[in-house]
PDB file of C-alpha atoms in Angstrom:
ATOM      1  CA  ASN C   1      -0.320   0.187   0.058  1.00 66.00           C
ATOM      2  CA  ALA C   2       2.412   2.616  -1.356  1.00 77.00           C
ATOM      3  CA  GLY C   3      -0.236   5.706  -1.506  1.00 93.00           C
ATOM      4  CA  VAL C   4       1.221   8.666  -2.981  1.00 96.00           C
ATOM      5  CA  THR C   5       4.994   8.289  -3.775  1.00 96.00           C
ATOM      6  CA  GLN C   6       7.556  11.199  -4.499  1.00 97.00           C
ATOM      7  CA  THR C   7      11.117  11.184  -5.615  1.00 96.00           C
ATOM      8  CA  PRO C   8      13.249  12.639  -4.877  1.00 96.00           C
ATOM      9  CA  LYS C   9      12.975  13.544  -0.835  1.00 95.00           C
ATOM     10  CA  PHE C  10      15.483  16.057  -1.327  1.00 96.00           C
ATOM     11  CA  ARG C  11      17.243  18.040  -3.937  1.00 96.00           C
ATOM     12  CA  ILE C  12      20.124  21.320  -4.492  1.00 97.00           C
ATOM     13  CA  LEU C  13      19.534  23.213  -7.518  1.00 97.00           C
ATOM     14  CA  LYS C  14      21.694  26.026  -8.392  1.00 97.00           C
ATOM     15  CA  ILE C  15      19.832  29.232 -10.086  1.00 97.00           C
ATOM     16  CA  GLY C  16      18.998  28.702 -13.966  1.00 96.00           C
ATOM     17  CA  GLN C  17      18.708  24.303 -13.388  1.00 97.00           C
ATOM     18  CA  SER C  18      15.776  22.401 -14.234  1.00 96.00           C
ATOM     19  CA  MET C  19      14.541  19.506 -12.727  1.00 96.00           C
ATOM     20  CA  THR C  20      11.168  17.603 -12.432  1.00 97.00           C
ATOM     21  CA  LEU C  21       9.552  16.279  -9.749  1.00 98.00           C
ATOM     22  CA  GLN C  22       7.771  12.529  -9.920  1.00 97.00           C
ATOM     23  CA  CYS C  23       4.458  11.770  -8.323  1.00 98.00           C
ATOM     24  CA  THR C  24       2.975   8.522  -8.520  1.00 98.00           C
ATOM     25  CA  GLN C  25      -0.026   7.323  -7.048  1.00 97.00           C
ATOM     26  CA  ASP C  26      -1.617   3.318  -6.926  1.00 96.00           C
ATOM     27  CA  MET C  27      -4.910   3.794  -5.564  1.00 94.00           C
ATOM     28  CA  ASN C  28      -6.507   4.981  -9.045  1.00 94.00           C
ATOM     29  CA  HIS C  29      -7.626   8.236  -7.897  1.00 93.00           C
ATOM     30  CA  ASN C  30      -8.662  10.740 -10.559  1.00 92.00           C
ATOM     31  CA  TYR C  31      -7.554  14.070  -8.916  1.00 92.00           C
ATOM     32  CA  MET C  32      -3.993  14.844  -8.354  1.00 94.00           C
ATOM     33  CA  TYR C  33      -2.545  18.263  -7.018  1.00 94.00           C
ATOM     34  CA  TRP C  34       0.724  19.731  -6.441  1.00 96.00           C
ATOM     35  CA  TYR C  35       1.177  22.008  -3.206  1.00 95.00           C
ATOM     36  CA  ARG C  36       4.274  24.003  -1.742  1.00 96.00           C
ATOM     37  CA  GLN C  37       4.972  24.700   1.659  1.00 94.00           C
ATOM     38  CA  ASP C  38       7.169  27.564   2.794  1.00 91.00           C
ATOM     39  CA  PRO C  39       8.351  27.855   6.160  1.00 81.00           C
ATOM     40  CA  GLY C  40       5.495  28.833   8.941  1.00 75.00           C
ATOM     41  CA  MET C  41       2.911  28.971   5.847  1.00 82.00           C
ATOM     42  CA  GLY C  42       0.386  26.500   4.592  1.00 86.00           C
ATOM     43  CA  LEU C  43       0.165  24.842   1.643  1.00 91.00           C
ATOM     44  CA  LYS C  44      -0.263  26.825  -1.577  1.00 93.00           C
ATOM     45  CA  LEU C  45      -1.505  24.820  -4.557  1.00 92.00           C
ATOM     46  CA  ILE C  46       0.304  24.652  -7.469  1.00 95.00           C
ATOM     47  CA  TYR C  47      -1.293  22.801 -10.179  1.00 95.00           C
ATOM     48  CA  TYR C  48      -3.725  20.374 -10.195  1.00 93.00           C
ATOM     49  CA  SER C  49      -5.801  17.570 -12.346  1.00 93.00           C
ATOM     50  CA  VAL C  50      -8.923  16.076 -12.344  1.00 90.00           C
ATOM     51  CA  GLY C  51      -7.909  13.275 -15.061  1.00 92.00           C
ATOM     52  CA  ALA C  52      -5.939  11.978 -17.333  1.00 94.00           C
ATOM     53  CA  GLY C  53      -4.912  14.431 -20.125  1.00 95.00           C
ATOM     54  CA  ILE C  54      -6.874  17.485 -18.006  1.00 94.00           C
ATOM     55  CA  THR C  55      -4.550  20.278 -16.023  1.00 95.00           C
ATOM     56  CA  ASP C  56      -5.067  23.550 -14.464  1.00 93.00           C
ATOM     57  CA  LYS C  57      -3.322  26.406 -12.595  1.00 94.00           C
ATOM     58  CA  GLY C  58      -3.802  26.999  -9.002  1.00 91.00           C
ATOM     59  CA  GLU C  59      -2.792  29.694  -6.788  1.00 89.00           C
ATOM     60  CA  VAL C  60       1.057  29.581  -7.445  1.00 94.00           C
ATOM     61  CA  PRO C  61       1.682  28.538 -10.916  1.00 95.00           C
ATOM     62  CA  ASN C  62       4.320  30.674 -12.388  1.00 95.00           C
ATOM     63  CA  GLY C  63       7.856  29.077 -12.980  1.00 95.00           C
ATOM     64  CA  TYR C  64       6.042  25.355 -13.015  1.00 97.00           C
ATOM     65  CA  ASN C  65       4.417  23.250 -15.590  1.00 97.00           C
ATOM     66  CA  VAL C  66       2.958  19.669 -15.356  1.00 97.00           C
ATOM     67  CA  SER C  67       1.734  16.996 -17.469  1.00 96.00           C
ATOM     68  CA  ARG C  68      -0.891  14.404 -16.574  1.00 97.00           C
ATOM     69  CA  SER C  69      -0.433  11.492 -19.397  1.00 97.00           C
ATOM     70  CA  THR C  70      -1.558   8.535 -17.100  1.00 97.00           C
ATOM     71  CA  THR C  71      -4.033   8.375 -14.178  1.00 96.00           C
ATOM     72  CA  GLU C  72      -1.011   7.289 -12.248  1.00 97.00           C
ATOM     73  CA  ASP C  73       1.681  10.134 -12.949  1.00 97.00           C
ATOM     74  CA  PHE C  74       1.617  13.831 -12.247  1.00 98.00           C
ATOM     75  CA  PRO C  75       5.273  15.136 -12.669  1.00 98.00           C
ATOM     76  CA  LEU C  76       6.105  18.674 -11.889  1.00 98.00           C
ATOM     77  CA  ARG C  77       8.392  20.487 -13.920  1.00 97.00           C
ATOM     78  CA  LEU C  78      10.669  23.385 -12.890  1.00 96.00           C
ATOM     79  CA  GLU C  79      12.087  25.329 -15.537  1.00 90.00           C
ATOM     80  CA  LEU C  80      15.038  27.937 -14.744  1.00 94.00           C
ATOM     81  CA  ALA C  81      14.790  27.364 -10.981  1.00 95.00           C
ATOM     82  CA  ALA C  82      14.980  30.785  -8.918  1.00 96.00           C
ATOM     83  CA  PRO C  83      16.013  31.036  -4.778  1.00 96.00           C
ATOM     84  CA  SER C  84      12.085  31.636  -4.560  1.00 95.00           C
ATOM     85  CA  GLN C  85      10.992  27.766  -5.257  1.00 96.00           C
ATOM     86  CA  THR C  86      12.991  26.766  -2.377  1.00 96.00           C
ATOM     87  CA  SER C  87      10.280  25.065  -0.378  1.00 96.00           C
ATOM     88  CA  VAL C  88       8.913  21.895   0.056  1.00 96.00           C
ATOM     89  CA  TYR C  89       6.811  20.004  -2.420  1.00 97.00           C
ATOM     90  CA  PHE C  90       4.077  18.040  -1.567  1.00 97.00           C
ATOM     91  CA  CYS C  91       2.373  15.860  -4.358  1.00 97.00           C
ATOM     92  CA  ALA C  92      -1.581  14.772  -3.223  1.00 95.00           C
ATOM     93  CA  SER C  93      -4.331  12.926  -4.734  1.00 94.00           C
ATOM     94  CA  SER C  94      -7.922  12.444  -3.927  1.00 90.00           C
ATOM     95  CA  ALA C  95     -10.774   9.797  -5.294  1.00 87.00           C
ATOM     96  CA  THR C  96     -13.412  12.651  -6.803  1.00 77.00           C
ATOM     97  CA  GLY C  97     -14.178  16.134  -5.243  1.00 65.00           C
ATOM     98  CA  GLY C  98     -15.305  16.608  -2.131  1.00 60.00           C
ATOM     99  CA  THR C  99     -13.221  13.752  -0.594  1.00 69.00           C
ATOM    100  CA  GLU C 100      -9.714  13.984   1.613  1.00 83.00           C
ATOM    101  CA  ALA C 101      -6.856  14.296  -0.282  1.00 88.00           C
ATOM    102  CA  PHE C 102      -3.969  11.765   0.624  1.00 93.00           C
ATOM    103  CA  PHE C 103      -0.212  12.903   0.338  1.00 95.00           C
ATOM    104  CA  GLY C 104       2.982  12.285  -0.354  1.00 96.00           C
ATOM    105  CA  GLN C 105       5.829  12.419   1.690  1.00 95.00           C
ATOM    106  CA  GLY C 106       7.231  15.803   0.334  1.00 96.00           C
ATOM    107  CA  THR C 107      10.521  16.902  -1.429  1.00 96.00           C
ATOM    108  CA  ARG C 108      12.481  19.604  -0.341  1.00 96.00           C
ATOM    109  CA  LEU C 109      13.970  21.679  -2.803  1.00 97.00           C
ATOM    110  CA  THR C 110      16.784  24.284  -2.113  1.00 96.00           C
ATOM    111  CA  VAL C 111      17.719  26.718  -4.750  1.00 96.00           C
ATOM    112  CA  VAL C 112      21.257  28.196  -4.430  1.00 96.00           C
TER     113      VAL C 112
ATOM    114  CA  ASP X   1      -5.796  37.808   1.297  1.00 69.00           C
ATOM    115  CA  GLN X   2      -5.626  34.420   3.318  1.00 81.00           C
ATOM    116  CA  GLN X   3      -9.116  32.769   3.415  1.00 91.00           C
ATOM    117  CA  VAL X   4      -8.445  30.464   6.093  1.00 94.00           C
ATOM    118  CA  LYS X   5      -6.673  31.617   9.113  1.00 94.00           C
ATOM    119  CA  GLN X   6      -4.996  29.893  11.784  1.00 95.00           C
ATOM    120  CA  ASN X   7      -4.238  32.595  14.304  1.00 92.00           C
ATOM    121  CA  SER X   8      -1.762  30.900  16.662  1.00 94.00           C
ATOM    122  CA  PRO X   9       1.009  29.437  15.597  1.00 93.00           C
ATOM    123  CA  SER X  10       1.761  27.446  18.349  1.00 96.00           C
ATOM    124  CA  LEU X  11       0.143  25.653  21.400  1.00 97.00           C
ATOM    125  CA  SER X  12       1.282  23.688  24.419  1.00 98.00           C
ATOM    126  CA  VAL X  13      -0.819  21.598  26.119  1.00 98.00           C
ATOM    127  CA  GLN X  14      -0.353  19.069  29.153  1.00 98.00           C
ATOM    128  CA  GLU X  15      -0.670  15.716  28.408  1.00 97.00           C
ATOM    129  CA  GLY X  16      -4.310  14.284  29.638  1.00 97.00           C
ATOM    130  CA  ARG X  17      -5.647  17.884  29.246  1.00 98.00           C
ATOM    131  CA  ILE X  18      -7.875  19.236  26.226  1.00 98.00           C
ATOM    132  CA  SER X  19      -5.929  20.579  23.312  1.00 98.00           C
ATOM    133  CA  ILE X  20      -8.446  23.174  21.199  1.00 98.00           C
ATOM    134  CA  LEU X  21      -7.310  24.376  17.774  1.00 98.00           C
ATOM    135  CA  ASN X  22      -8.783  27.133  15.982  1.00 98.00           C
ATOM    136  CA  CYS X  23      -9.390  28.528  12.614  1.00 98.00           C
ATOM    137  CA  ASP X  24     -11.080  30.942  10.558  1.00 97.00           C
ATOM    138  CA  TYR X  25     -12.281  31.198   7.167  1.00 97.00           C
ATOM    139  CA  THR X  26     -13.539  34.159   5.089  1.00 96.00           C
ATOM    140  CA  ASN X  27     -15.023  32.748   1.856  1.00 92.00           C
ATOM    141  CA  SER X  28     -18.908  32.149   2.670  1.00 92.00           C
ATOM    142  CA  MET X  29     -18.433  29.531  -0.081  1.00 90.00           C
ATOM    143  CA  PHE X  30     -16.885  26.914   1.756  1.00 92.00           C
ATOM    144  CA  ASP X  31     -18.997  24.414   2.787  1.00 92.00           C
ATOM    145  CA  TYR X  32     -16.265  21.318   3.588  1.00 93.00           C
ATOM    146  CA  PHE X  33     -13.733  21.518   6.227  1.00 95.00           C
ATOM    147  CA  LEU X  34     -11.026  19.285   6.874  1.00 95.00           C
ATOM    148  CA  TRP X  35      -8.265  19.066   9.552  1.00 97.00           C
ATOM    149  CA  TYR X  36      -4.324  17.511   8.705  1.00 96.00           C
ATOM    150  CA  LYS X  37      -1.905  16.375  11.108  1.00 97.00           C
ATOM    151  CA  LYS X  38       1.528  16.770   9.569  1.00 95.00           C
ATOM    152  CA  TYR X  39       4.758  15.441  11.780  1.00 95.00           C
ATOM    153  CA  PRO X  40       8.321  16.835  10.491  1.00 91.00           C
ATOM    154  CA  ALA X  41       9.680  15.003   7.372  1.00 88.00           C
ATOM    155  CA  GLU X  42       6.076  13.535   6.472  1.00 92.00           C
ATOM    156  CA  GLY X  43       3.206  14.887   4.402  1.00 94.00           C
ATOM    157  CA  PRO X  44       0.368  15.748   5.924  1.00 95.00           C
ATOM    158  CA  THR X  45      -2.376  12.803   6.929  1.00 95.00           C
ATOM    159  CA  PHE X  46      -6.404  13.310   7.192  1.00 94.00           C
ATOM    160  CA  LEU X  47      -7.568  13.641  10.366  1.00 96.00           C
ATOM    161  CA  ILE X  48     -10.931  14.471  10.115  1.00 96.00           C
ATOM    162  CA  SER X  49     -13.579  16.634   8.142  1.00 95.00           C
ATOM    163  CA  ILE X  50     -17.267  18.260   8.938  1.00 96.00           C
ATOM    164  CA  SER X  51     -19.313  19.112   6.356  1.00 93.00           C
ATOM    165  CA  SER X  52     -21.448  22.796   6.811  1.00 93.00           C
ATOM    166  CA  ILE X  53     -24.860  21.018   7.044  1.00 94.00           C
ATOM    167  CA  LYS X  54     -23.317  19.766  10.509  1.00 95.00           C
ATOM    168  CA  ASP X  55     -21.991  21.660  13.298  1.00 96.00           C
ATOM    169  CA  LYS X  56     -19.975  18.638  15.108  1.00 97.00           C
ATOM    170  CA  ASN X  57     -18.443  16.096  14.190  1.00 97.00           C
ATOM    171  CA  GLU X  58     -16.417  13.256  16.467  1.00 97.00           C
ATOM    172  CA  ASP X  59     -14.259  10.763  15.682  1.00 96.00           C
ATOM    173  CA  GLY X  60     -12.505   9.024  18.773  1.00 97.00           C
ATOM    174  CA  ARG X  61     -10.518  11.813  20.534  1.00 98.00           C
ATOM    175  CA  PHE X  62     -11.037  14.332  18.153  1.00 98.00           C
ATOM    176  CA  THR X  63     -13.794  16.468  17.498  1.00 98.00           C
ATOM    177  CA  VAL X  64     -14.495  19.181  15.358  1.00 98.00           C
ATOM    178  CA  PHE X  65     -16.816  22.130  15.694  1.00 98.00           C
ATOM    179  CA  LEU X  66     -18.314  24.315  13.350  1.00 98.00           C
ATOM    180  CA  ASN X  67     -19.812  28.135  13.302  1.00 97.00           C
ATOM    181  CA  LYS X  68     -20.876  29.238  10.038  1.00 96.00           C
ATOM    182  CA  SER X  69     -22.266  32.305  11.355  1.00 96.00           C
ATOM    183  CA  ALA X  70     -19.149  33.195  12.842  1.00 97.00           C
ATOM    184  CA  LYS X  71     -17.015  31.331  10.125  1.00 97.00           C
ATOM    185  CA  HIS X  72     -15.128  29.891  12.657  1.00 98.00           C
ATOM    186  CA  LEU X  73     -13.842  25.862  13.210  1.00 97.00           C
ATOM    187  CA  SER X  74     -12.088  24.075  16.182  1.00 98.00           C
ATOM    188  CA  LEU X  75     -10.774  21.083  16.912  1.00 98.00           C
ATOM    189  CA  HIS X  76     -10.635  19.235  20.310  1.00 98.00           C
ATOM    190  CA  ILE X  77      -8.642  16.760  20.909  1.00 98.00           C
ATOM    191  CA  VAL X  78      -9.329  14.907  24.730  1.00 97.00           C
ATOM    192  CA  PRO X  79      -7.240  13.585  26.309  1.00 98.00           C
ATOM    193  CA  SER X  80      -4.185  14.966  24.687  1.00 98.00           C
ATOM    194  CA  GLN X  81      -1.421  12.662  24.407  1.00 97.00           C
ATOM    195  CA  PRO X  82       2.137  13.303  23.575  1.00 97.00           C
ATOM    196  CA  GLY X  83       1.964  11.565  20.237  1.00 96.00           C
ATOM    197  CA  ASP X  84      -0.263  14.551  19.216  1.00 98.00           C
ATOM    198  CA  SER X  85       2.539  16.715  19.224  1.00 98.00           C
ATOM    199  CA  ALA X  86       2.673  17.799  15.505  1.00 97.00           C
ATOM    200  CA  VAL X  87       1.736  20.528  12.878  1.00 96.00           C
ATOM    201  CA  TYR X  88      -2.118  20.760  12.176  1.00 97.00           C
ATOM    202  CA  PHE X  89      -3.729  22.370   9.227  1.00 96.00           C
ATOM    203  CA  CYS X  90      -7.259  23.420   8.636  1.00 96.00           C
ATOM    204  CA  ALA X  91      -8.425  23.325   4.999  1.00 93.00           C
ATOM    205  CA  ALA X  92     -11.574  24.374   3.760  1.00 92.00           C
ATOM    206  CA  THR X  93     -13.203  23.583   0.171  1.00 90.00           C
ATOM    207  CA  SER X  94     -16.586  24.160  -1.797  1.00 88.00           C
ATOM    208  CA  LEU X  95     -17.861  21.102  -3.004  1.00 81.00           C
ATOM    209  CA  ASN X  96     -18.879  22.603  -5.842  1.00 74.00           C
ATOM    210  CA  ASN X  97     -15.710  23.256  -6.973  1.00 64.00           C
ATOM    211  CA  ALA X  98     -14.436  20.772  -9.625  1.00 61.00           C
ATOM    212  CA  GLY X  99     -10.948  20.478  -8.552  1.00 59.00           C
ATOM    213  CA  ASN X 100     -11.730  20.000  -4.785  1.00 62.00           C
ATOM    214  CA  MET X 101      -9.275  22.525  -4.484  1.00 80.00           C
ATOM    215  CA  LEU X 102      -8.238  22.722  -0.579  1.00 86.00           C
ATOM    216  CA  THR X 103      -7.514  26.210   0.679  1.00 89.00           C
ATOM    217  CA  PHE X 104      -5.283  25.844   3.788  1.00 91.00           C
ATOM    218  CA  GLY X 105      -4.195  27.882   6.672  1.00 93.00           C
ATOM    219  CA  GLY X 106      -0.643  28.385   8.036  1.00 92.00           C
ATOM    220  CA  GLY X 107      -0.686  25.445  10.891  1.00 94.00           C
ATOM    221  CA  THR X 108      -0.689  25.703  14.467  1.00 96.00           C
ATOM    222  CA  ARG X 109       2.250  23.433  16.130  1.00 96.00           C
ATOM    223  CA  LEU X 110       0.722  21.633  18.939  1.00 98.00           C
ATOM    224  CA  MET X 111       3.355  20.407  21.788  1.00 98.00           C
ATOM    225  CA  VAL X 112       1.807  17.710  24.386  1.00 98.00           C
ATOM    226  CA  LYS X 113       4.054  17.753  27.504  1.00 96.00           C
ATOM    227  CA  PRO X 114       4.181  14.367  29.205  1.00 93.00           C
TER     228      PRO X 114
END
């Protein structure tokens, strides 16, 4: 019962580099989300998807891109990393709208 | 503009006593509320929820109260245990929201002292 799996757990990037944060879920959930959590703050929604092939922007999408080619996977792409993207990133999934979301363990990203 | 606020960043409680965590919201479209618990280096885990058609929901030691007129909800933990020490996030959504986008508060760090 893996649930939501995120890789990597930690990463240090230099300014201007790019990377992809991986997220996969094995619960056959239609809905998937990417959140970021800055120190002392709540989680802010970056992007979400209501099903394979469908993605939409959340509250803080700038500097990120996503794709949803399968139900299981929802990778988050950072292009041209900036120090402002230093954060902890959480991927989550839920069965339908109105149900609780299950979260991965998070990816701690530092941009220097 | 924060739509969900948790005004107490931290709370310290003695083991066995009641812990009360508070949450306020401003968006009147919110009709479903959730509490998540987060341990260090882990993702948040769902704890308890409440629909706006109710004013109370109970699950073991955890009870959530909703006051719609005041746009306020609270989480009561009785009795508090050291293992309850964690950061608690309040979240809200509108069930009419197609993406079930949760709006989170900033969290309250609960410390339960033995």
